[in-house]
Coordinates of C-alpha atoms and ligand atoms in Angstrom, one line a residue:
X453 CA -34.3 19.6 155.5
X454 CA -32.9 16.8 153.2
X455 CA -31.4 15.4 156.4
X456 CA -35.2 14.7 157.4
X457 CA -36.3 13.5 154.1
X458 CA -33.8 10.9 153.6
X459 CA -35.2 9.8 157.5
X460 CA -38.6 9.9 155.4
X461 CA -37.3 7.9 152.8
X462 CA -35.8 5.5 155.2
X463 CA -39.0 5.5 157.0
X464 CA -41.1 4.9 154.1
X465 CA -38.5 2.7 152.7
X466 CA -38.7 0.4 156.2
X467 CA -42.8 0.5 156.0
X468 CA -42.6 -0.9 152.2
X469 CA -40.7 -3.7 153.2
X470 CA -42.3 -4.5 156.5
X471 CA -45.9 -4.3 154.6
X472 CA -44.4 -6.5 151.5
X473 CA -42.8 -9.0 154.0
X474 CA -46.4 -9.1 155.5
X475 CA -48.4 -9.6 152.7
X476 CA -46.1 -12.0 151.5
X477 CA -46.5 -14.0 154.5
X478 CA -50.5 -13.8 154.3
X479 CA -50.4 -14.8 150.7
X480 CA -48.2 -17.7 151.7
X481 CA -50.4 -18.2 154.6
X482 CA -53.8 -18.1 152.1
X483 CA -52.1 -20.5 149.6
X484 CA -51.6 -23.2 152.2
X485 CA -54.9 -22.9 153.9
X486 CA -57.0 -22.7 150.8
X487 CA -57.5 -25.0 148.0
X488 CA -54.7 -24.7 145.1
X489 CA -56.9 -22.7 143.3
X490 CA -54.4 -19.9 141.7
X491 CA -55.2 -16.6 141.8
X492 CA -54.6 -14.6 138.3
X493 CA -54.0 -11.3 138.5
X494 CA -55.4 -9.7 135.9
X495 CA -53.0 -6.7 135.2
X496 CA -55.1 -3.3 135.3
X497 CA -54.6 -1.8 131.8
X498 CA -52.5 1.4 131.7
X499 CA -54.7 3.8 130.3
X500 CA -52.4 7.4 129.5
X501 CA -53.8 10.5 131.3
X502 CA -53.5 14.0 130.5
X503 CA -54.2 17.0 133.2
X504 CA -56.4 13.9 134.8
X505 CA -58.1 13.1 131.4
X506 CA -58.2 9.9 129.4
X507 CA -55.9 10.4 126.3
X508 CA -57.8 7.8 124.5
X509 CA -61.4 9.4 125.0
X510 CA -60.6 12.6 123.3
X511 CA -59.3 14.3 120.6
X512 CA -56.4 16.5 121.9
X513 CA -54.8 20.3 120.3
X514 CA -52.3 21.4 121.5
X515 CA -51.2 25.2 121.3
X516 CA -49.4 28.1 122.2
X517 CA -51.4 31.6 123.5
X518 CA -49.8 34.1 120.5
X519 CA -49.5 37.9 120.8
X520 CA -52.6 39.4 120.8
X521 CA -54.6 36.0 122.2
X522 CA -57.1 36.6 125.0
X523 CA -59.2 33.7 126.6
X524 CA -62.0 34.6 125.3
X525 CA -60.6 34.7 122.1
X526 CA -59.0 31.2 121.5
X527 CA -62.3 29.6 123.5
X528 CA -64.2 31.4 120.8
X529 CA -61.9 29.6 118.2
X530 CA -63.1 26.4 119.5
X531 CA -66.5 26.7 119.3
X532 CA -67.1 27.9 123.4
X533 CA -70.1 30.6 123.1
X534 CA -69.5 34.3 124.7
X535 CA -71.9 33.3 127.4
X536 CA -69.5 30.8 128.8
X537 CA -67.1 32.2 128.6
X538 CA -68.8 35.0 130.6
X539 CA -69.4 32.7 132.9
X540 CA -65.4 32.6 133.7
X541 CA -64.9 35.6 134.6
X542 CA -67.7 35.6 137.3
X543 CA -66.3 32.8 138.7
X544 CA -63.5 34.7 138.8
X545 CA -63.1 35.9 142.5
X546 CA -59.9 35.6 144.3
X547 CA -58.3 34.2 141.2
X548 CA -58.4 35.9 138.3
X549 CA -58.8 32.5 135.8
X550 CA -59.4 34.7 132.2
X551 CA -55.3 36.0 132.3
X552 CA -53.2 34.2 130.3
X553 CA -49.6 34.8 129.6
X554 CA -47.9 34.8 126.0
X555 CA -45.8 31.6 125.2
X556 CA -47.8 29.6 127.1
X557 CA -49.2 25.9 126.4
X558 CA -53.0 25.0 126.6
X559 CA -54.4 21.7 125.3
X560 CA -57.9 21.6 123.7
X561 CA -59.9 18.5 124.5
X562 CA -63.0 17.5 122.0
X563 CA -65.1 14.8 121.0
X564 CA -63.0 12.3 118.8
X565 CA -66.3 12.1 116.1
X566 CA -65.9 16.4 116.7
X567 CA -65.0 17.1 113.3
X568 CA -65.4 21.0 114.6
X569 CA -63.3 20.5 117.3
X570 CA -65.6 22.5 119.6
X571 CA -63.6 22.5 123.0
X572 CA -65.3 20.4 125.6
X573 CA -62.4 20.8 128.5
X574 CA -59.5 23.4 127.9
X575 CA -56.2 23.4 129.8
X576 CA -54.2 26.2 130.6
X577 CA -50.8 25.3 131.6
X578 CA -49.9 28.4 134.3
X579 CA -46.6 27.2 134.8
X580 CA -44.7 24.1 134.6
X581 CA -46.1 23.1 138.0
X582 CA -49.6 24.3 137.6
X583 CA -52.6 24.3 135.1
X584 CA -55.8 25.5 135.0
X585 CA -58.8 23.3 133.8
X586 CA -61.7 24.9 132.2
X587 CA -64.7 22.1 132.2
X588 CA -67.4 22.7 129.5
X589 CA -69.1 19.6 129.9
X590 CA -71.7 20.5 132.3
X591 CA -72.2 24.6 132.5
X592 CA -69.2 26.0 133.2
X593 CA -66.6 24.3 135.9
X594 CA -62.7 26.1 136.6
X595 CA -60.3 24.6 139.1
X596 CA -56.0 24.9 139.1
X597 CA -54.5 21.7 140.2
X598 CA -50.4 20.9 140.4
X599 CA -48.7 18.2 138.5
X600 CA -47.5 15.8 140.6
X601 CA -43.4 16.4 141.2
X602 CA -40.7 14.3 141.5
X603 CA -37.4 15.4 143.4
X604 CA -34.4 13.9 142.4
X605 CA -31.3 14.7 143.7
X606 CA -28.6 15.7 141.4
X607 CA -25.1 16.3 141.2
X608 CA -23.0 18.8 139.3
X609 CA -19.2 20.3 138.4
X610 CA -17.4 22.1 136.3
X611 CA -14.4 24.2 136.5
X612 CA -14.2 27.9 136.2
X613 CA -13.2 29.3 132.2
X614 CA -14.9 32.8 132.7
X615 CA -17.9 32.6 135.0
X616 CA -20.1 30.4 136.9
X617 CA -23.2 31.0 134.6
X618 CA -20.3 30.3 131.6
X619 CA -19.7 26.6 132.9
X620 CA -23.1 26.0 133.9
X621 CA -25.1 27.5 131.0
X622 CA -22.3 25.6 128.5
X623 CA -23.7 22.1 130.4
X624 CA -27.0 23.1 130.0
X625 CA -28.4 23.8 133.7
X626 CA -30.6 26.4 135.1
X627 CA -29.6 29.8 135.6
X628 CA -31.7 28.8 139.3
X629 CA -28.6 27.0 140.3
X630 CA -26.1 29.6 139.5
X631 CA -28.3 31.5 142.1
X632 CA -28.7 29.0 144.3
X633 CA -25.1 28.5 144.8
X634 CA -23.6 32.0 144.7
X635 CA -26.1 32.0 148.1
X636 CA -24.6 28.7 149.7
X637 CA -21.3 30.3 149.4
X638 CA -21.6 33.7 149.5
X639 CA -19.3 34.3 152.2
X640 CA -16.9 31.8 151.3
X641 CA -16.7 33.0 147.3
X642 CA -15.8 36.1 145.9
X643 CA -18.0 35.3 143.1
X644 CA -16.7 39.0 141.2
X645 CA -13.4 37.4 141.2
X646 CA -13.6 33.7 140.1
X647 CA -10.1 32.2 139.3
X648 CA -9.4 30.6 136.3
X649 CA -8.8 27.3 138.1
X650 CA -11.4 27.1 140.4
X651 CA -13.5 24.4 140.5
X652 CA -16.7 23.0 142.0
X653 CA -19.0 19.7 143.1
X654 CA -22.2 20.5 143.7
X655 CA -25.3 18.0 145.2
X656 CA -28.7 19.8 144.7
X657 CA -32.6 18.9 143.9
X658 CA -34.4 18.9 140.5
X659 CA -38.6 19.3 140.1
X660 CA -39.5 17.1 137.6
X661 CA -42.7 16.6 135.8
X662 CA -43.6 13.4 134.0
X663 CA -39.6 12.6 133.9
X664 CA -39.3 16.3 133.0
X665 CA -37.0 18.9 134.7
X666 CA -38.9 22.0 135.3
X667 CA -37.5 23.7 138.1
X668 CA -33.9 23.4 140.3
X669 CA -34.8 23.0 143.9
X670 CA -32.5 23.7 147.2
X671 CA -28.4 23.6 147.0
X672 CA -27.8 20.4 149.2
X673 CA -24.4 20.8 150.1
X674 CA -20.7 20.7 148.0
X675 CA -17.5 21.9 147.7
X676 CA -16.1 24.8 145.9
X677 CA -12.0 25.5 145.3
X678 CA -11.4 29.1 145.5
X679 CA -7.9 30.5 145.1
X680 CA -6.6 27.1 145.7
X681 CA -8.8 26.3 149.0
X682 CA -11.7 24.0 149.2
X683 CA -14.9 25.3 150.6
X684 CA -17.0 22.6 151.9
X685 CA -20.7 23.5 152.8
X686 CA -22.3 20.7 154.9
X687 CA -25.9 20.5 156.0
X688 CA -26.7 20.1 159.3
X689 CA -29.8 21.1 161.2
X690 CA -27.9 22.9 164.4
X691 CA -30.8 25.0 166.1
X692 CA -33.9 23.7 164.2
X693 CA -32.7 24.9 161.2
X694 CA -30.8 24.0 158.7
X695 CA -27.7 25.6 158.2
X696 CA -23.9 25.4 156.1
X697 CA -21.4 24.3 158.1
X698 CA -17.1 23.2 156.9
X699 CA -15.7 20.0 157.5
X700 CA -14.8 20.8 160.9
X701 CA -18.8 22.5 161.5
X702 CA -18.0 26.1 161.6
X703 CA -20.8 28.4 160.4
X704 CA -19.5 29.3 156.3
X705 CA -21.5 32.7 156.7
X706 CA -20.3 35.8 158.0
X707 CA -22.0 38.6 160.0
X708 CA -22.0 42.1 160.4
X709 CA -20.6 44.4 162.8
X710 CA -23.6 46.1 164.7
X711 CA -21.3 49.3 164.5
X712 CA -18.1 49.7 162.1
X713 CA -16.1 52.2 164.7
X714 CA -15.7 52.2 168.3
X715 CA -16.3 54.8 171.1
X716 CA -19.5 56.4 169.5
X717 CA -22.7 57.8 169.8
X718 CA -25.6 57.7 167.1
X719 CA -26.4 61.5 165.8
X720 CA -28.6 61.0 163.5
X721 CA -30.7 57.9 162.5
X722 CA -32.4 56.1 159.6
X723 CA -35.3 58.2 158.5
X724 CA -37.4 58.8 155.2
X725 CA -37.6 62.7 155.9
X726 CA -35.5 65.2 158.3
X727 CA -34.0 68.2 157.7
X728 CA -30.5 68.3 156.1
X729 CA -27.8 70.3 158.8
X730 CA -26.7 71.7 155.6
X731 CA -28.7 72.5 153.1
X732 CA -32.4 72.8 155.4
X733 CA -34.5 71.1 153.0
X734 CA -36.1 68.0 154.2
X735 CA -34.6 65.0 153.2
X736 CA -34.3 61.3 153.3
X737 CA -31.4 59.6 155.7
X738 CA -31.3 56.6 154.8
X739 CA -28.4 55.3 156.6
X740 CA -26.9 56.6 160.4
X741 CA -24.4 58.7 161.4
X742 CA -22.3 58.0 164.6
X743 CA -20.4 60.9 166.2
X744 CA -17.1 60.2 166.8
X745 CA -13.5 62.5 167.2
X746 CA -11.5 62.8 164.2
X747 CA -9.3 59.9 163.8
X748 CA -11.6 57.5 165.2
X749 CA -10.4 54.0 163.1
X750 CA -13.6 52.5 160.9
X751 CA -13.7 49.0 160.0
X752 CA -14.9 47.1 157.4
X753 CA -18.4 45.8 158.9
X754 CA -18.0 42.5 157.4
X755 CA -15.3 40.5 154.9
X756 CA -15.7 42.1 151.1
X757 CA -14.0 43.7 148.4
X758 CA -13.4 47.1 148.4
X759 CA -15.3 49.1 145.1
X760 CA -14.7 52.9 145.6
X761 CA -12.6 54.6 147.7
X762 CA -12.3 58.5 146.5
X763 CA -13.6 61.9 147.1
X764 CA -17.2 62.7 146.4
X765 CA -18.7 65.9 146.8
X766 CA -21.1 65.1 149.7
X767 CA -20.2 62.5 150.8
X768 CA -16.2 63.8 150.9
X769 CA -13.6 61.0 151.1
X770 CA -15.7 57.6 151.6
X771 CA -15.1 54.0 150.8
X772 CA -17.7 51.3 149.6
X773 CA -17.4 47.4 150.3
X774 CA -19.3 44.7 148.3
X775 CA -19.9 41.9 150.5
X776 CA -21.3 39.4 148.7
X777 CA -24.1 39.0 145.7
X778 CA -26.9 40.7 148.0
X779 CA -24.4 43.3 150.4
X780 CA -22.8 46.4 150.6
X781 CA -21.9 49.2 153.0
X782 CA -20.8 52.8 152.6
X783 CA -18.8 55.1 154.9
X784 CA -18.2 58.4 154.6
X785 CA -17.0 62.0 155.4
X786 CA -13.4 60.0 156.2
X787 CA -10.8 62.1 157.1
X788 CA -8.0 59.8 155.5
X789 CA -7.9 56.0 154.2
X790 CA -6.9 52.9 155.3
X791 CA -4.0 51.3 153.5
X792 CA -6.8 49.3 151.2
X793 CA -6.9 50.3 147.8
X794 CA -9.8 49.6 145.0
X795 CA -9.9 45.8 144.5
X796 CA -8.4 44.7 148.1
X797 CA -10.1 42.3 149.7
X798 CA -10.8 42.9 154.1
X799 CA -11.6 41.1 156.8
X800 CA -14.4 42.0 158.9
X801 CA -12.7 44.9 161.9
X802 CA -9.8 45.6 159.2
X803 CA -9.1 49.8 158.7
X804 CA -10.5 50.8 156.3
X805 CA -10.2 55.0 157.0
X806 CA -11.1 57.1 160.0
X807 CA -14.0 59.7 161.1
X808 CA -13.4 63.3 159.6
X809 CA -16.1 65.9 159.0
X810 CA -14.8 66.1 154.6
X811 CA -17.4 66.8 151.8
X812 CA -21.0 67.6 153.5
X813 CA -20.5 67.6 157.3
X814 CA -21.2 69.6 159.7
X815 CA -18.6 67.8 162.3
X816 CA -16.3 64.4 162.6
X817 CA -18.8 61.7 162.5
X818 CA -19.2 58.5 160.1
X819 CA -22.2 58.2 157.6
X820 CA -23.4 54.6 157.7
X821 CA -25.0 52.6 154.7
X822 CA -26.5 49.2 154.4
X823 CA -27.2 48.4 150.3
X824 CA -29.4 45.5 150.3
X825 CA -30.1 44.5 146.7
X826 CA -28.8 47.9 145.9
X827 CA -31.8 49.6 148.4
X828 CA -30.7 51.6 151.5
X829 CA -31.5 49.6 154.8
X830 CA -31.8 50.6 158.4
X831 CA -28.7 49.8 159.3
X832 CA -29.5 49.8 163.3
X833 CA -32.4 47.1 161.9
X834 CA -30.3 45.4 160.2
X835 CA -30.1 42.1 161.5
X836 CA -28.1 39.6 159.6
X837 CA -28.3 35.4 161.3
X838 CA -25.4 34.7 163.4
X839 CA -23.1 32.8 162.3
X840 CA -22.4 30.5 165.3
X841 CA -20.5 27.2 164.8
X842 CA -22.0 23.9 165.5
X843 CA -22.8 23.5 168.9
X844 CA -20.4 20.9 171.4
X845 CA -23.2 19.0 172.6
X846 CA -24.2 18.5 168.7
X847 CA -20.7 17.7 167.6
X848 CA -21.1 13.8 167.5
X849 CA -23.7 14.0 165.8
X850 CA -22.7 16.5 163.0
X851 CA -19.5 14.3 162.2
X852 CA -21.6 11.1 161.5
X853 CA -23.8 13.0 159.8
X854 CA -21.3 14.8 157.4
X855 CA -19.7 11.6 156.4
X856 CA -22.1 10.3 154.0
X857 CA -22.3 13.8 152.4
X858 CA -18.3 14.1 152.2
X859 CA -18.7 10.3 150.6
X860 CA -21.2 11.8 148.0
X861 CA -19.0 14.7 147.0
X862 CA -16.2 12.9 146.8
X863 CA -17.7 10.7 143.8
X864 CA -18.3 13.1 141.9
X865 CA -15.5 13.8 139.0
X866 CA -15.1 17.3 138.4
X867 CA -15.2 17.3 134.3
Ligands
ZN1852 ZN1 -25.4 60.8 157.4

């Protein structure tokens, strides 16, 4: 997407200096064909707004809601009668303009002679992007509007002490980014097992307000050294979207195996209710078991660390892989383990144990789970985007784009 807004930019950029060149050359054109009479411009005066308002025609307060402040309330404070406020809430439909959060600003605007500082406009600030303006001038008028936002792009780096958020937090940016990169490079990063020497540059968007951060934006590409190996993430728009690509345009995501054993057939699917084999109580499945003979190898359905591997009661000897920030999968009723312990980190098709019937079973077959955000998924529905490389006819223009993006990161000093 930041591939098209630079073309914007360009664009826009272009336009500016087509329409300056032209109006110089009409100006030019004026001053010959007229008289030498100068033209003055008069320059407009700047005249400071708040929220839309004149600063200078009002007497502003500024406040925070407290504990126990509701809109009615403060309004009260400020002179606004009950019936106007009233009035709010039954304008009040979709939106629901009387709640107001704790902690956040509102600005009172009154009359500068207003020795009572009866509120003639009040502005509730919903959010660093948004307010709400409450207009008591004429009856009773209530519309949200939206700053108007700058993004800048921005560049980062640090090098790994203890974590991620450590370094980040200790140069004072968002705990957004932190997020926003442990998704760029989720596949690519074992973010559980950060070395002390890693290191990273990072290119991203800030939201900013009147010269004021106020929110990160999008991850625009970087590089992150992992265990001595540089991790590039490059935009590039391949199939209409954008997507993260190394130096040499292969996908930096992973996908999932559609089934972690070969040979199979699906028993029992993913269902809110069905009757255990066992213990004949209805009861949730939330995962799918495929029937297989005893021995059958299981692989690990994507790249990730291994977290358990033991014996459980039910679920008898069963492994658990976390994949990244947001994945996980489970297999169970194993018969043995693969030679991975607790801590090892597999490749997607490595062995990680083979179908038994142990713990809760009523034959050799291979429980299934998909954690997403710790919540049991569908596994059969599960349907991660491939991870496909970018495509040959795309190639040429991939490289020329990546350039100027591998120029960028490389200016950045990793301090
Ligand atoms: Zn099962």
């Amino acid at each position: 997407m930041k591939l098209s807004k630079t073309n914007i930019v360009l664009i826009v950029v272009l336009s500016v200096i087509v329409v300056a060149g032209v109006a110089v050359a009409v100006i030019m054109l004026c001053g010959r064909t007229e008289d030498n009479r100068e033209e003055v411009a008069v320059p407009e005066p700047v005249v400071e707004m708040r929220f839309g308002f004149p600063v200078d025609q009002w007497t502003i307060t500024d406040d925070t809601v407290r504990q126990g402040d509701y809109l009615g309330t403060i309004l009260n404070r400020y002179g606004v009668p009950m019936s106007q406020v009233d009035k709010i809430a039954r304008i009040s439909d979709s939106v629901d303009y009387t709640r107001i959060a704790v902690g956040r600003p509102y600005s009172v605007f009154s009359s500068p002679d207003d020795t009572a500082r009866v509120a003639k406009i009040f502005v509730y600030e919903n959010s660093p992007l948004m307010f709400t303006v409450f207009d008591f001038r004429d009856s009773v008028d209530v519309f949200r509007k939206y700053h108007d936002v700058d993004t800048v792009v921005c560049t980062a780096s640090g090098r790994i002490s203890s974590s991620l958020w450590n370094v980040l937090d200790s140069k004072g940016y968002d705990w957004d980014l932190a997020v926003g990169m442990s998704q760029v490079w989720a596949w690519t990063v074992d973010f559980y097992a950060l070395q002390k020497d890693d290191w990273f540059k990072v290119i991203f968007e800030e939201y900013r307000v009147d010269g004021e951060t106020v929110r990160i934006g999008k991850v625009l590409a970087g590089v992150f050294s992992h265990n001595g190996k540089e991790r590039w993430a490059i935009p590039f728009v391949n199939d209409s979207v954008v997507e993260f690509f190394d130096t040499c345009g292969q996908s930096i995501r992973k996908t999932f195996m559609k089934a972690p054993l070969k040979f199979t057939r699906i028993s029992s699917r993913y269902t809110n209710s069905r009757m255990h084999p066992i213990h004949h109580v209805p009861k949730a499945h939330l995962a799918v078991d495929f029937s297989a003979p005893t021995g059958t190898p299981v692989y690990a359905a994507s790249d990730g660390r291994i977290t358990i591997r033991q014996y459980g009661n039910g679920a008898g000897n069963y492994v658990k892989i976390r994949h990244n920030s947001i994945y996980e999968t489970v297999y169970m009723h194993l018969s043995k383990f693969g030679k991975y312990n607790v801590g090892d980190y597999v490749h997607q098709g490595d062995v990680i144990g083979y179908v038994g019937s142990t713990g809760w079973s009523t034959g050799p077959h291979l429980h299934y789970e998909v954690h997403e955000n710790g919540k049991k998924i569908n596994p059969l529905n599960f349907d991660p985007p491939t991870a496909e490389p970018v495509d040959s006819a795309n190639m040429e223009r991939f490289d020329r784009e990546k350039r100027p993006w591998i120029e960028k990161i490389d200016k950045i000093v990793v301090e």
